[in-house]
């Protein structure tokens, strides 16, 4: 696609160091174009270099430079990311033993309370995502040390609830499985990914050694028992089950249009 120059509200095509205006070619000299005796500033856009899945990028969305993991490429300039820090610790999924995510304490905190702290530019760049909450059966045989560091049996995935549009949310077990090559997008797509505990630590903490600290909560429920949700436990390096009213960490995830926000690929 040819470059354009904006002159008095009209885009003019720029080719090979020339600016074509109403059939007349004008030379571009030192960043300016002389048209009918008037000089116009020429600014060529810098091509947007997009990150790829797995990259870490830095963005300032709330007044502080923070790192995010690229989980998925959504479109030409839109990606899905995971925050590499705990936006809040000791937060409960719900204040009661109930694992429904929609309008839960965690859902409300991220999509309302935390979202309000973001800059106007950040809000303009974040793209709302329609999300679901899935649930999974706890099964000890689902865990494989080197190839599936999770006790959530992905083959049992079923939809618990349609959540609707969210700006900020926590991940589902499905998102982790898909990051590591599994299938997803519906209850019928449930081929598990291939990941070890070390892979999980790398995904969430950015290193290959055992992590520790607060346990990031996922939005997935445990099938058949509303008291439990799924989470990524750094102390044992696998996806485990925990009480829905037990404190953990909130890791923000969202979709964002990088053409609307400054970022650096790390």
PDB file of C-alpha atoms in Angstrom:
ATOM      1  CA  UNK A   1       0.000   0.000   0.000  1.00  0.00           C
ATOM      2  CA  UNK A   2       1.398   3.439  -0.930  1.00  0.00           C
ATOM      3  CA  UNK A   3       2.276   6.013   1.708  1.00  0.00           C
ATOM      4  CA  UNK A   4      -0.034   9.001   2.098  1.00  0.00           C
ATOM      5  CA  UNK A   5       0.628  12.626   3.005  1.00  0.00           C
ATOM      6  CA  UNK A   6      -2.085  14.598   4.763  1.00  0.00           C
ATOM      7  CA  UNK A   7      -2.413  18.117   3.306  1.00  0.00           C
ATOM      8  CA  UNK A   8      -5.284  20.347   4.359  1.00  0.00           C
ATOM      9  CA  UNK A   9      -7.325  17.318   5.364  1.00  0.00           C
ATOM     10  CA  UNK A  10      -6.707  15.393   2.121  1.00  0.00           C
ATOM     11  CA  UNK A  11      -4.488  12.319   1.755  1.00  0.00           C
ATOM     12  CA  UNK A  12      -2.049  12.490  -1.155  1.00  0.00           C
ATOM     13  CA  UNK A  13      -0.141   9.519  -2.428  1.00  0.00           C
ATOM     14  CA  UNK A  14       3.642   9.466  -1.902  1.00  0.00           C
ATOM     15  CA  UNK A  15       5.778   7.358  -4.267  1.00  0.00           C
ATOM     16  CA  UNK A  16       9.546   6.989  -4.437  1.00  0.00           C
ATOM     17  CA  UNK A  17      10.395  10.299  -2.796  1.00  0.00           C
ATOM     18  CA  UNK A  18       7.676  12.133  -4.730  1.00  0.00           C
ATOM     19  CA  UNK A  19       4.297  13.452  -3.682  1.00  0.00           C
ATOM     20  CA  UNK A  20       1.541  13.262  -6.304  1.00  0.00           C
ATOM     21  CA  UNK A  21      -0.989  16.087  -5.835  1.00  0.00           C
ATOM     22  CA  UNK A  22      -3.768  16.585  -8.370  1.00  0.00           C
ATOM     23  CA  UNK A  23      -1.688  15.037 -11.143  1.00  0.00           C
ATOM     24  CA  UNK A  24       1.478  17.024 -10.391  1.00  0.00           C
ATOM     25  CA  UNK A  25       4.565  15.381  -8.877  1.00  0.00           C
ATOM     26  CA  UNK A  26       6.387  17.326  -6.139  1.00  0.00           C
ATOM     27  CA  UNK A  27       9.840  16.518  -4.803  1.00  0.00           C
ATOM     28  CA  UNK A  28      10.152  15.718  -1.100  1.00  0.00           C
ATOM     29  CA  UNK A  29      13.183  17.531   0.328  1.00  0.00           C
ATOM     30  CA  UNK A  30      14.448  17.335   3.930  1.00  0.00           C
ATOM     31  CA  UNK A  31      11.172  16.048   5.311  1.00  0.00           C
ATOM     32  CA  UNK A  32       9.079  18.754   3.660  1.00  0.00           C
ATOM     33  CA  UNK A  33       7.117  19.017   0.432  1.00  0.00           C
ATOM     34  CA  UNK A  34       6.916  22.314  -1.428  1.00  0.00           C
ATOM     35  CA  UNK A  35       3.458  22.701  -2.963  1.00  0.00           C
ATOM     36  CA  UNK A  36       2.448  25.958  -4.660  1.00  0.00           C
ATOM     37  CA  UNK A  37       5.119  27.809  -2.718  1.00  0.00           C
ATOM     38  CA  UNK A  38       4.111  26.437   0.690  1.00  0.00           C
ATOM     39  CA  UNK A  39       6.159  23.878   2.655  1.00  0.00           C
ATOM     40  CA  UNK A  40       4.332  20.941   4.232  1.00  0.00           C
ATOM     41  CA  UNK A  41       5.857  18.663   6.866  1.00  0.00           C
ATOM     42  CA  UNK A  42       6.059  15.038   5.795  1.00  0.00           C
ATOM     43  CA  UNK A  43       5.906  12.427   8.549  1.00  0.00           C
ATOM     44  CA  UNK A  44       6.201   8.807   7.493  1.00  0.00           C
ATOM     45  CA  UNK A  45       4.747   6.326   9.990  1.00  0.00           C
ATOM     46  CA  UNK A  46       7.179   3.868  11.538  1.00  0.00           C
ATOM     47  CA  UNK A  47       6.121   0.318  10.632  1.00  0.00           C
ATOM     48  CA  UNK A  48       4.568  -1.454  13.622  1.00  0.00           C
ATOM     49  CA  UNK A  49       6.744  -4.405  14.591  1.00  0.00           C
ATOM     50  CA  UNK A  50       4.447  -6.900  16.279  1.00  0.00           C
ATOM     51  CA  UNK A  51       5.531  -9.321  18.992  1.00  0.00           C
ATOM     52  CA  UNK A  52       4.912 -13.045  18.623  1.00  0.00           C
ATOM     53  CA  UNK A  53       3.310 -15.548  20.957  1.00  0.00           C
ATOM     54  CA  UNK A  54       5.479 -16.086  24.019  1.00  0.00           C
ATOM     55  CA  UNK A  55       7.222 -12.701  23.869  1.00  0.00           C
ATOM     56  CA  UNK A  56       7.393 -10.416  26.865  1.00  0.00           C
ATOM     57  CA  UNK A  57       6.448  -6.802  26.195  1.00  0.00           C
ATOM     58  CA  UNK A  58       6.506  -3.729  28.415  1.00  0.00           C
ATOM     59  CA  UNK A  59       3.586  -1.291  28.517  1.00  0.00           C
ATOM     60  CA  UNK A  60       2.638   1.564  30.817  1.00  0.00           C
ATOM     61  CA  UNK A  61      -1.110   1.298  31.305  1.00  0.00           C
ATOM     62  CA  UNK A  62      -1.467   2.447  34.897  1.00  0.00           C
ATOM     63  CA  UNK A  63       1.424   4.868  35.443  1.00  0.00           C
ATOM     64  CA  UNK A  64       4.086   2.152  35.818  1.00  0.00           C
ATOM     65  CA  UNK A  65       6.082   0.209  33.249  1.00  0.00           C
ATOM     66  CA  UNK A  66       5.028  -3.434  33.557  1.00  0.00           C
ATOM     67  CA  UNK A  67       5.742  -6.669  31.720  1.00  0.00           C
ATOM     68  CA  UNK A  68       3.142  -8.776  29.929  1.00  0.00           C
ATOM     69  CA  UNK A  69       3.337 -12.197  28.322  1.00  0.00           C
ATOM     70  CA  UNK A  70       1.893 -12.457  24.805  1.00  0.00           C
ATOM     71  CA  UNK A  71      -0.532 -15.376  24.896  1.00  0.00           C
ATOM     72  CA  UNK A  72      -2.156 -15.135  21.500  1.00  0.00           C
ATOM     73  CA  UNK A  73      -2.201 -13.075  18.307  1.00  0.00           C
ATOM     74  CA  UNK A  74      -5.839 -12.071  17.744  1.00  0.00           C
ATOM     75  CA  UNK A  75      -5.586  -9.933  14.592  1.00  0.00           C
ATOM     76  CA  UNK A  76      -3.247  -7.666  12.662  1.00  0.00           C
ATOM     77  CA  UNK A  77      -2.490  -5.483  15.697  1.00  0.00           C
ATOM     78  CA  UNK A  78      -4.490  -7.065  18.533  1.00  0.00           C
ATOM     79  CA  UNK A  79      -3.043  -9.547  21.003  1.00  0.00           C
ATOM     80  CA  UNK A  80      -4.013 -11.210  24.258  1.00  0.00           C
ATOM     81  CA  UNK A  81      -1.641 -10.754  27.180  1.00  0.00           C
ATOM     82  CA  UNK A  82      -1.082 -11.930  30.743  1.00  0.00           C
ATOM     83  CA  UNK A  83       0.309  -9.602  33.393  1.00  0.00           C
ATOM     84  CA  UNK A  84       3.597 -10.876  34.810  1.00  0.00           C
ATOM     85  CA  UNK A  85       2.897  -9.455  38.258  1.00  0.00           C
ATOM     86  CA  UNK A  86       0.198  -9.769  40.896  1.00  0.00           C
ATOM     87  CA  UNK A  87      -2.148  -6.818  40.572  1.00  0.00           C
ATOM     88  CA  UNK A  88      -3.458  -7.853  43.962  1.00  0.00           C
ATOM     89  CA  UNK A  89      -2.486 -10.511  46.486  1.00  0.00           C
ATOM     90  CA  UNK A  90      -4.562 -12.323  49.095  1.00  0.00           C
ATOM     91  CA  UNK A  91      -7.689 -11.784  47.022  1.00  0.00           C
ATOM     92  CA  UNK A  92     -10.481 -14.326  47.142  1.00  0.00           C
ATOM     93  CA  UNK A  93     -12.282 -15.701  44.110  1.00  0.00           C
ATOM     94  CA  UNK A  94     -15.493 -15.267  46.067  1.00  0.00           C
ATOM     95  CA  UNK A  95     -16.223 -14.299  49.647  1.00  0.00           C
ATOM     96  CA  UNK A  96     -18.297 -17.464  49.997  1.00  0.00           C
ATOM     97  CA  UNK A  97     -17.702 -21.052  48.903  1.00  0.00           C
ATOM     98  CA  UNK A  98     -19.060 -20.510  45.392  1.00  0.00           C
ATOM     99  CA  UNK A  99     -17.022 -20.957  42.201  1.00  0.00           C
ATOM    100  CA  UNK A 100     -19.260 -19.014  39.785  1.00  0.00           C
ATOM    101  CA  UNK A 101     -17.010 -16.412  38.120  1.00  0.00           C
ATOM    102  CA  UNK A 102     -19.600 -14.022  36.702  1.00  0.00           C
ATOM    103  CA  UNK A 103     -19.935 -11.044  39.075  1.00  0.00           C
ATOM    104  CA  UNK A 104     -17.734 -12.818  41.599  1.00  0.00           C
ATOM    105  CA  UNK A 105     -15.505 -10.797  43.902  1.00  0.00           C
ATOM    106  CA  UNK A 106     -12.520 -11.468  41.615  1.00  0.00           C
ATOM    107  CA  UNK A 107     -14.441 -10.660  38.431  1.00  0.00           C
ATOM    108  CA  UNK A 108     -15.733  -7.370  39.829  1.00  0.00           C
ATOM    109  CA  UNK A 109     -12.342  -6.347  41.156  1.00  0.00           C
ATOM    110  CA  UNK A 110     -10.529  -6.854  37.842  1.00  0.00           C
ATOM    111  CA  UNK A 111     -13.159  -5.698  35.355  1.00  0.00           C
ATOM    112  CA  UNK A 112     -14.392  -2.734  37.393  1.00  0.00           C
ATOM    113  CA  UNK A 113     -12.103  -1.665  40.251  1.00  0.00           C
ATOM    114  CA  UNK A 114      -8.767  -2.355  38.574  1.00  0.00           C
ATOM    115  CA  UNK A 115      -9.947  -1.316  35.098  1.00  0.00           C
ATOM    116  CA  UNK A 116     -10.878   2.122  36.438  1.00  0.00           C
ATOM    117  CA  UNK A 117      -7.245   2.693  37.489  1.00  0.00           C
ATOM    118  CA  UNK A 118      -5.985   2.424  33.901  1.00  0.00           C
ATOM    119  CA  UNK A 119      -5.163   5.456  31.785  1.00  0.00           C
ATOM    120  CA  UNK A 120      -7.531   6.788  29.147  1.00  0.00           C
ATOM    121  CA  UNK A 121      -5.121   5.612  26.433  1.00  0.00           C
ATOM    122  CA  UNK A 122      -5.058   2.122  27.923  1.00  0.00           C
ATOM    123  CA  UNK A 123      -8.842   1.936  28.076  1.00  0.00           C
ATOM    124  CA  UNK A 124      -9.057   3.038  24.449  1.00  0.00           C
ATOM    125  CA  UNK A 125      -6.611   0.297  23.430  1.00  0.00           C
ATOM    126  CA  UNK A 126      -8.092  -2.607  25.415  1.00  0.00           C
ATOM    127  CA  UNK A 127     -10.561  -4.684  23.414  1.00  0.00           C
ATOM    128  CA  UNK A 128     -13.451  -6.298  25.281  1.00  0.00           C
ATOM    129  CA  UNK A 129     -13.521 -10.089  25.042  1.00  0.00           C
ATOM    130  CA  UNK A 130     -16.542 -12.360  25.361  1.00  0.00           C
ATOM    131  CA  UNK A 131     -15.440 -15.054  27.794  1.00  0.00           C
ATOM    132  CA  UNK A 132     -16.809 -18.305  29.173  1.00  0.00           C
ATOM    133  CA  UNK A 133     -16.205 -20.111  32.412  1.00  0.00           C
ATOM    134  CA  UNK A 134     -15.391 -23.777  31.976  1.00  0.00           C
ATOM    135  CA  UNK A 135     -15.215 -26.492  34.619  1.00  0.00           C
ATOM    136  CA  UNK A 136     -13.051 -29.587  34.890  1.00  0.00           C
ATOM    137  CA  UNK A 137     -12.971 -32.819  36.834  1.00  0.00           C
ATOM    138  CA  UNK A 138     -10.156 -33.296  39.338  1.00  0.00           C
ATOM    139  CA  UNK A 139      -8.261 -36.440  38.353  1.00  0.00           C
ATOM    140  CA  UNK A 140      -4.920 -37.575  39.687  1.00  0.00           C
ATOM    141  CA  UNK A 141      -4.241 -39.531  36.505  1.00  0.00           C
ATOM    142  CA  UNK A 142      -4.455 -36.324  34.439  1.00  0.00           C
ATOM    143  CA  UNK A 143      -1.181 -35.141  35.961  1.00  0.00           C
ATOM    144  CA  UNK A 144       2.006 -36.037  34.080  1.00  0.00           C
ATOM    145  CA  UNK A 145       5.190 -34.541  35.460  1.00  0.00           C
ATOM    146  CA  UNK A 146       6.855 -33.733  32.143  1.00  0.00           C
ATOM    147  CA  UNK A 147       3.918 -33.425  29.757  1.00  0.00           C
ATOM    148  CA  UNK A 148       0.836 -32.238  31.666  1.00  0.00           C
ATOM    149  CA  UNK A 149       1.501 -30.447  34.956  1.00  0.00           C
ATOM    150  CA  UNK A 150      -2.178 -30.199  35.869  1.00  0.00           C
ATOM    151  CA  UNK A 151      -4.696 -32.168  37.899  1.00  0.00           C
ATOM    152  CA  UNK A 152      -7.549 -30.701  35.829  1.00  0.00           C
ATOM    153  CA  UNK A 153      -8.646 -33.383  33.358  1.00  0.00           C
ATOM    154  CA  UNK A 154      -8.926 -31.296  30.203  1.00  0.00           C
ATOM    155  CA  UNK A 155     -10.908 -34.001  28.405  1.00  0.00           C
ATOM    156  CA  UNK A 156     -13.772 -33.363  30.880  1.00  0.00           C
ATOM    157  CA  UNK A 157     -14.102 -29.683  29.972  1.00  0.00           C
ATOM    158  CA  UNK A 158     -17.684 -28.456  30.075  1.00  0.00           C
ATOM    159  CA  UNK A 159     -19.158 -24.969  30.097  1.00  0.00           C
ATOM    160  CA  UNK A 160     -20.234 -23.774  33.491  1.00  0.00           C
ATOM    161  CA  UNK A 161     -21.452 -20.360  32.378  1.00  0.00           C
ATOM    162  CA  UNK A 162     -21.229 -17.716  29.652  1.00  0.00           C
ATOM    163  CA  UNK A 163     -19.695 -14.676  31.318  1.00  0.00           C
ATOM    164  CA  UNK A 164     -20.086 -12.079  28.567  1.00  0.00           C
ATOM    165  CA  UNK A 165     -17.791  -9.190  27.598  1.00  0.00           C
ATOM    166  CA  UNK A 166     -14.927  -8.344  29.921  1.00  0.00           C
ATOM    167  CA  UNK A 167     -12.097  -5.824  29.632  1.00  0.00           C
ATOM    168  CA  UNK A 168      -9.891  -7.491  32.254  1.00  0.00           C
ATOM    169  CA  UNK A 169     -10.151 -11.053  33.554  1.00  0.00           C
ATOM    170  CA  UNK A 170      -8.158 -13.999  34.862  1.00  0.00           C
ATOM    171  CA  UNK A 171      -7.345 -16.925  32.611  1.00  0.00           C
ATOM    172  CA  UNK A 172      -9.248 -20.180  32.307  1.00  0.00           C
ATOM    173  CA  UNK A 173      -7.514 -23.577  32.392  1.00  0.00           C
ATOM    174  CA  UNK A 174      -8.329 -23.637  28.676  1.00  0.00           C
ATOM    175  CA  UNK A 175      -6.087 -20.601  28.064  1.00  0.00           C
ATOM    176  CA  UNK A 176      -3.122 -22.351  29.654  1.00  0.00           C
ATOM    177  CA  UNK A 177      -3.756 -25.543  27.679  1.00  0.00           C
ATOM    178  CA  UNK A 178      -4.015 -23.570  24.422  1.00  0.00           C
ATOM    179  CA  UNK A 179      -0.831 -21.623  25.157  1.00  0.00           C
ATOM    180  CA  UNK A 180       0.990 -24.948  25.254  1.00  0.00           C
ATOM    181  CA  UNK A 181      -0.513 -26.275  22.039  1.00  0.00           C
ATOM    182  CA  UNK A 182      -3.868 -27.652  23.177  1.00  0.00           C
ATOM    183  CA  UNK A 183      -7.140 -26.958  21.413  1.00  0.00           C
ATOM    184  CA  UNK A 184      -9.900 -24.689  22.676  1.00  0.00           C
ATOM    185  CA  UNK A 185     -12.660 -22.277  21.816  1.00  0.00           C
ATOM    186  CA  UNK A 186     -15.564 -24.578  22.626  1.00  0.00           C
ATOM    187  CA  UNK A 187     -16.439 -27.533  24.816  1.00  0.00           C
ATOM    188  CA  UNK A 188     -15.716 -29.857  21.878  1.00  0.00           C
ATOM    189  CA  UNK A 189     -12.119 -28.619  21.510  1.00  0.00           C
ATOM    190  CA  UNK A 190     -10.296 -30.197  24.424  1.00  0.00           C
ATOM    191  CA  UNK A 191      -7.065 -31.817  23.298  1.00  0.00           C
ATOM    192  CA  UNK A 192      -4.621 -31.048  26.135  1.00  0.00           C
ATOM    193  CA  UNK A 193      -1.424 -29.092  25.729  1.00  0.00           C
ATOM    194  CA  UNK A 194       2.043 -30.382  26.495  1.00  0.00           C
ATOM    195  CA  UNK A 195       3.708 -28.631  29.438  1.00  0.00           C
ATOM    196  CA  UNK A 196       5.799 -29.364  32.485  1.00  0.00           C
ATOM    197  CA  UNK A 197       5.932 -27.554  35.801  1.00  0.00           C
ATOM    198  CA  UNK A 198       8.976 -25.682  34.535  1.00  0.00           C
ATOM    199  CA  UNK A 199       6.967 -24.513  31.528  1.00  0.00           C
ATOM    200  CA  UNK A 200       4.237 -23.167  33.836  1.00  0.00           C
ATOM    201  CA  UNK A 201       6.775 -21.277  35.927  1.00  0.00           C
ATOM    202  CA  UNK A 202       8.249 -19.777  32.763  1.00  0.00           C
ATOM    203  CA  UNK A 203       4.824 -18.744  31.490  1.00  0.00           C
ATOM    204  CA  UNK A 204       3.678 -17.030  34.687  1.00  0.00           C
ATOM    205  CA  UNK A 205       6.941 -15.931  36.331  1.00  0.00           C
ATOM    206  CA  UNK A 206       9.402 -15.674  33.459  1.00  0.00           C
ATOM    207  CA  UNK A 207      12.086 -17.962  34.831  1.00  0.00           C
ATOM    208  CA  UNK A 208      12.915 -21.648  34.745  1.00  0.00           C
ATOM    209  CA  UNK A 209      13.492 -22.217  38.442  1.00  0.00           C
ATOM    210  CA  UNK A 210      10.879 -23.031  41.033  1.00  0.00           C
ATOM    211  CA  UNK A 211       8.852 -19.976  41.984  1.00  0.00           C
ATOM    212  CA  UNK A 212       7.069 -19.276  45.238  1.00  0.00           C
ATOM    213  CA  UNK A 213       4.618 -16.818  46.671  1.00  0.00           C
ATOM    214  CA  UNK A 214       0.974 -16.068  46.057  1.00  0.00           C
ATOM    215  CA  UNK A 215      -0.949 -18.496  43.868  1.00  0.00           C
ATOM    216  CA  UNK A 216      -2.541 -16.971  40.719  1.00  0.00           C
ATOM    217  CA  UNK A 217      -6.224 -17.829  40.545  1.00  0.00           C
ATOM    218  CA  UNK A 218      -7.876 -19.085  37.359  1.00  0.00           C
ATOM    219  CA  UNK A 219     -11.544 -18.570  36.583  1.00  0.00           C
ATOM    220  CA  UNK A 220     -12.294 -22.273  36.075  1.00  0.00           C
ATOM    221  CA  UNK A 221     -14.571 -24.231  38.351  1.00  0.00           C
ATOM    222  CA  UNK A 222     -14.213 -27.766  39.651  1.00  0.00           C
ATOM    223  CA  UNK A 223     -16.934 -29.991  38.202  1.00  0.00           C
ATOM    224  CA  UNK A 224     -19.415 -31.228  40.769  1.00  0.00           C
ATOM    225  CA  UNK A 225     -18.186 -29.151  43.693  1.00  0.00           C
ATOM    226  CA  UNK A 226     -18.880 -25.416  43.824  1.00  0.00           C
ATOM    227  CA  UNK A 227     -16.408 -24.968  46.690  1.00  0.00           C
ATOM    228  CA  UNK A 228     -13.348 -25.329  44.439  1.00  0.00           C
ATOM    229  CA  UNK A 229     -11.633 -23.441  41.639  1.00  0.00           C
ATOM    230  CA  UNK A 230      -8.394 -24.039  39.712  1.00  0.00           C
ATOM    231  CA  UNK A 231      -5.144 -22.124  40.193  1.00  0.00           C
ATOM    232  CA  UNK A 232      -1.461 -22.165  39.205  1.00  0.00           C
ATOM    233  CA  UNK A 233       0.565 -23.126  42.267  1.00  0.00           C
ATOM    234  CA  UNK A 234       4.212 -21.958  42.054  1.00  0.00           C
ATOM    235  CA  UNK A 235       5.189 -23.864  45.188  1.00  0.00           C
ATOM    236  CA  UNK A 236       4.532 -27.242  43.563  1.00  0.00           C
ATOM    237  CA  UNK A 237       4.680 -26.184  39.891  1.00  0.00           C
ATOM    238  CA  UNK A 238       1.338 -27.472  38.671  1.00  0.00           C
ATOM    239  CA  UNK A 239      -2.309 -26.505  38.227  1.00  0.00           C
ATOM    240  CA  UNK A 240      -4.041 -27.436  41.437  1.00  0.00           C
ATOM    241  CA  UNK A 241      -7.463 -27.144  43.013  1.00  0.00           C
ATOM    242  CA  UNK A 242      -8.210 -24.749  45.869  1.00  0.00           C
ATOM    243  CA  UNK A 243     -11.080 -23.286  47.797  1.00  0.00           C
ATOM    244  CA  UNK A 244     -13.031 -20.504  46.115  1.00  0.00           C
ATOM    245  CA  UNK A 245     -12.943 -18.471  49.340  1.00  0.00           C
ATOM    246  CA  UNK A 246      -9.202 -18.946  49.930  1.00  0.00           C
ATOM    247  CA  UNK A 247      -6.904 -16.026  49.101  1.00  0.00           C
ATOM    248  CA  UNK A 248      -4.654 -16.021  46.059  1.00  0.00           C
ATOM    249  CA  UNK A 249      -3.231 -13.635  43.460  1.00  0.00           C
ATOM    250  CA  UNK A 250      -5.037 -11.741  40.704  1.00  0.00           C
ATOM    251  CA  UNK A 251      -3.103 -11.804  37.421  1.00  0.00           C
ATOM    252  CA  UNK A 252      -4.756  -9.487  34.860  1.00  0.00           C
ATOM    253  CA  UNK A 253      -5.313 -10.733  31.328  1.00  0.00           C
ATOM    254  CA  UNK A 254      -6.861  -8.823  28.440  1.00  0.00           C
ATOM    255  CA  UNK A 255      -6.879  -8.165  24.719  1.00  0.00           C
ATOM    256  CA  UNK A 256      -5.220  -4.968  23.505  1.00  0.00           C
ATOM    257  CA  UNK A 257      -4.727  -3.195  20.170  1.00  0.00           C
ATOM    258  CA  UNK A 258      -1.017  -2.379  20.009  1.00  0.00           C
ATOM    259  CA  UNK A 259      -1.564   0.232  17.298  1.00  0.00           C
ATOM    260  CA  UNK A 260      -3.166   2.406  19.982  1.00  0.00           C
ATOM    261  CA  UNK A 261      -0.583   2.122  22.759  1.00  0.00           C
ATOM    262  CA  UNK A 262       3.189   2.415  23.200  1.00  0.00           C
ATOM    263  CA  UNK A 263       5.009  -0.813  23.918  1.00  0.00           C
ATOM    264  CA  UNK A 264       8.477  -2.339  23.877  1.00  0.00           C
ATOM    265  CA  UNK A 265       9.341  -5.917  22.998  1.00  0.00           C
ATOM    266  CA  UNK A 266      11.756  -7.180  25.670  1.00  0.00           C
TER     267      UNK A 266
END
